[in-house]
Each structure stands twice: as structure tokens, then as C-alpha cells.
Short mmCIF file of C-alpha atoms in Angstrom, two decimals:
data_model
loop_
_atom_site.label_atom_id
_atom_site.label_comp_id
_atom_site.label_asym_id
_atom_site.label_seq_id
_atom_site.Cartn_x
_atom_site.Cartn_y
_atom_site.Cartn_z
CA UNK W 1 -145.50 57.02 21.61
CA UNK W 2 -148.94 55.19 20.40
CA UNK W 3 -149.30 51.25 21.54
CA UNK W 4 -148.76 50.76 17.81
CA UNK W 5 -145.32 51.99 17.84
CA UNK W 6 -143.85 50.74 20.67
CA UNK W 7 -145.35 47.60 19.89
CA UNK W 8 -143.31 47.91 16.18
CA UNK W 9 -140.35 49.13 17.83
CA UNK W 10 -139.98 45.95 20.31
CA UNK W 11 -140.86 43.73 17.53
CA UNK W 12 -137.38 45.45 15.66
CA UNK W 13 -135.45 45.08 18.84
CA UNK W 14 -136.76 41.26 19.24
CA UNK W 15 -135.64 40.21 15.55
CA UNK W 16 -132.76 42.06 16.28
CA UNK W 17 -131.65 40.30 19.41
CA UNK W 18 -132.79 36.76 17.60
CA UNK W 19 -130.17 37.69 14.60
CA UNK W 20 -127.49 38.23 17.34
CA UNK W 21 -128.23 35.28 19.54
CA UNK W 22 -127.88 33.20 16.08
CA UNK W 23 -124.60 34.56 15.54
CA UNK W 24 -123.79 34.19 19.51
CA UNK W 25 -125.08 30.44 19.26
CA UNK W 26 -122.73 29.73 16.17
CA UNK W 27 -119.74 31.78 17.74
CA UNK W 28 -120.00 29.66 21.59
CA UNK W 29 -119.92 26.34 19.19
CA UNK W 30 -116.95 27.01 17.03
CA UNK W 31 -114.73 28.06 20.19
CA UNK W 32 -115.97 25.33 21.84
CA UNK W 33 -114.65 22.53 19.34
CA UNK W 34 -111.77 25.21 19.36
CA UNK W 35 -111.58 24.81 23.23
CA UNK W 36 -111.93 20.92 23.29
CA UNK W 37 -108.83 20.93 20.68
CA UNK W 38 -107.01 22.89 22.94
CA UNK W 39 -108.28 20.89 26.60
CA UNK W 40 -107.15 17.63 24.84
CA UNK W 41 -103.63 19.23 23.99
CA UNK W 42 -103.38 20.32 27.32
CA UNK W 43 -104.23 16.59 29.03
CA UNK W 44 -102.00 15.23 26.30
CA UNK W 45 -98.56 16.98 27.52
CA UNK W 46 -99.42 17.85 30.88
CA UNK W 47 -99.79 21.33 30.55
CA UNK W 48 -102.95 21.45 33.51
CA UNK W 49 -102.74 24.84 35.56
CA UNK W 50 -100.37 26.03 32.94
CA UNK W 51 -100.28 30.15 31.14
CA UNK W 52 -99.94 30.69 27.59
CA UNK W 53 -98.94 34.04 26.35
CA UNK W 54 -100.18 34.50 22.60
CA UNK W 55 -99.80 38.12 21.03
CA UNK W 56 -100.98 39.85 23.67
CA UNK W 57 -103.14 37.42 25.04
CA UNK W 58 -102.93 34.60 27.95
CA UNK W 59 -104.55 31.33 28.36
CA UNK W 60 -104.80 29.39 31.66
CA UNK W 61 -105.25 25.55 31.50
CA UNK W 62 -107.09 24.36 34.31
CA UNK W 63 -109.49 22.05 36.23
CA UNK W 64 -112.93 22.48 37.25
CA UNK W 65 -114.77 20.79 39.89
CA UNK W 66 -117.72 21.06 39.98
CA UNK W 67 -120.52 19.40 42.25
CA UNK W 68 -124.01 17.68 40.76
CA UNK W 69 -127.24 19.85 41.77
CA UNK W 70 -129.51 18.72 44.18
CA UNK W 71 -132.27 17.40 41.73
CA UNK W 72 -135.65 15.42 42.54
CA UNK W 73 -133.58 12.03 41.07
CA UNK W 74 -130.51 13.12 43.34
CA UNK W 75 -132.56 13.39 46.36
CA UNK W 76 -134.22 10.18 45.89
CA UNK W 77 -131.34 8.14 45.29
CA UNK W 78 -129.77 9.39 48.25
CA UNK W 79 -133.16 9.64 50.53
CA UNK W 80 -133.57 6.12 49.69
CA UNK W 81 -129.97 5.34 52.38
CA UNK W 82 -131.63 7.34 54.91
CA UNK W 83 -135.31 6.11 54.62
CA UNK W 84 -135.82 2.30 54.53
CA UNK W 85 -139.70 2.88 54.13
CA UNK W 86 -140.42 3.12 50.01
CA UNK W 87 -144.00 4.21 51.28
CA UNK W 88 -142.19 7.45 53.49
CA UNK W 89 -139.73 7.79 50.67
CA UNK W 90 -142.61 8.52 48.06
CA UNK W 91 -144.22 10.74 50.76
CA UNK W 92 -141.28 12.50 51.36
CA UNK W 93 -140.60 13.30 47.67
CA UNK W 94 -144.15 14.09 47.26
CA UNK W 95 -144.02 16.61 50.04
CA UNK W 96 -140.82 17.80 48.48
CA UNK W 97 -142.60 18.37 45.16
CA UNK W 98 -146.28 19.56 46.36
CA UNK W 99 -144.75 22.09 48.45
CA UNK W 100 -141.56 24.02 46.22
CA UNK W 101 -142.21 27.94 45.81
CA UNK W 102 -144.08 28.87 42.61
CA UNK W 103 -143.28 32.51 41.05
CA UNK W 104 -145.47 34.17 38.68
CA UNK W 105 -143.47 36.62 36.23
CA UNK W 106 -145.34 38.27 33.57
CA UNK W 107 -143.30 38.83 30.10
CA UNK W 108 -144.33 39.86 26.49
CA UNK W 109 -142.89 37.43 23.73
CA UNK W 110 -143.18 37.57 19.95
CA UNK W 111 -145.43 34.74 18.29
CA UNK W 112 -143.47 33.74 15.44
CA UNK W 113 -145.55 33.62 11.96
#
């Protein structure tokens, strides 16, 4: 196969995959209103770690805990308890910062028009 058409040929499978992620992005936003809807119901009559059966179907209401990421910000703010020093605090996140892993990944991507 030339450069040509396998150039063509991943252009097709690009606007392809652009169409479906469109479709994707508009599907994930309806069930989420859909899911709110249903999370609110749930709060509202206590229904939290409860199964639904619906034509052949189940639903579990639930909780989620989930923990914050260890950001930049997140280490600051908590640094600061642990290091009285503002100087050594900004040297610290500086070090922090000057010294995180960079990876180089190569990729081909389509220039829109």
C-alpha cells in the first residue's frame, strides 16, 4: 500500500472515529442528566446501596468515595504544615516540579481544514 493510501485510509478511519466520539459525547451527557435524576431519587427516599430490577436489567444505588489527587496545589497546602520556611517551601515545590519524569511519545494527528 503507497504512503498515499494509507495516508487516505487513516484520514477515513480518523473522521470516522470523530463522528462516533460526537455521538459518544452526546450519549455520556443525556445518561448523565438521566443518572443525576435517578441519584437525586435515590437520596430522596433512601434507597443508597439499594438493586433495581427493570426488564431484565438491574441497577445498584451506591456511594463513592473517592480521594483528591496529589496535585502541585495539594502538596503545597499541605507542605506548608510540615515546612515553616516559605523560602524551603518554594524550593521544595520547585524541586518537585524541575525534577518530574518527562516522556516523549510520537503520534500522527489530522490538521483540521
Amino acid at each position: 500500500m503507497s504512503l498515499n493510501d494509507t495516508v487516505t485510509k487513516w484520514i477515513l478511519i480518523d473522521n470516522k472515529i470523530q463522528e462516533l466520539n460526537a455521538e459518544l459525547k452526546q450519549l455520556r451527557h443525556d445518561k448523565n442528566i438521566l443518572e443525576s435524576a435517578l441519584t437525586n431519587y435515590a437520596k430522596d427516599n433512601d434507597m443508597e446501596n439499594t438493586t433495581v430490577k427493570v426488564n431484565n436489567n438491574k441497577i445498584k444505588f451506591s456511594v463513592t468515595k473517592t480521594v483528591e489527587p496529589i496535585t502541585f496545589k495539594y502538596l503545597e497546602r499541605n507542605l506548608c504544615n510540615i515546612i515553616k520556611s516559605e523560602e524551603q517551601l518554594q524550593k521544595t515545590m520547585e524541586y518537585l516540579k524541575d525534577n518530574r519524569e518527562v516522556k516523549q511519545t510520537y503520534s500522527v494527528k489530522q490538521v483540521n481544514k
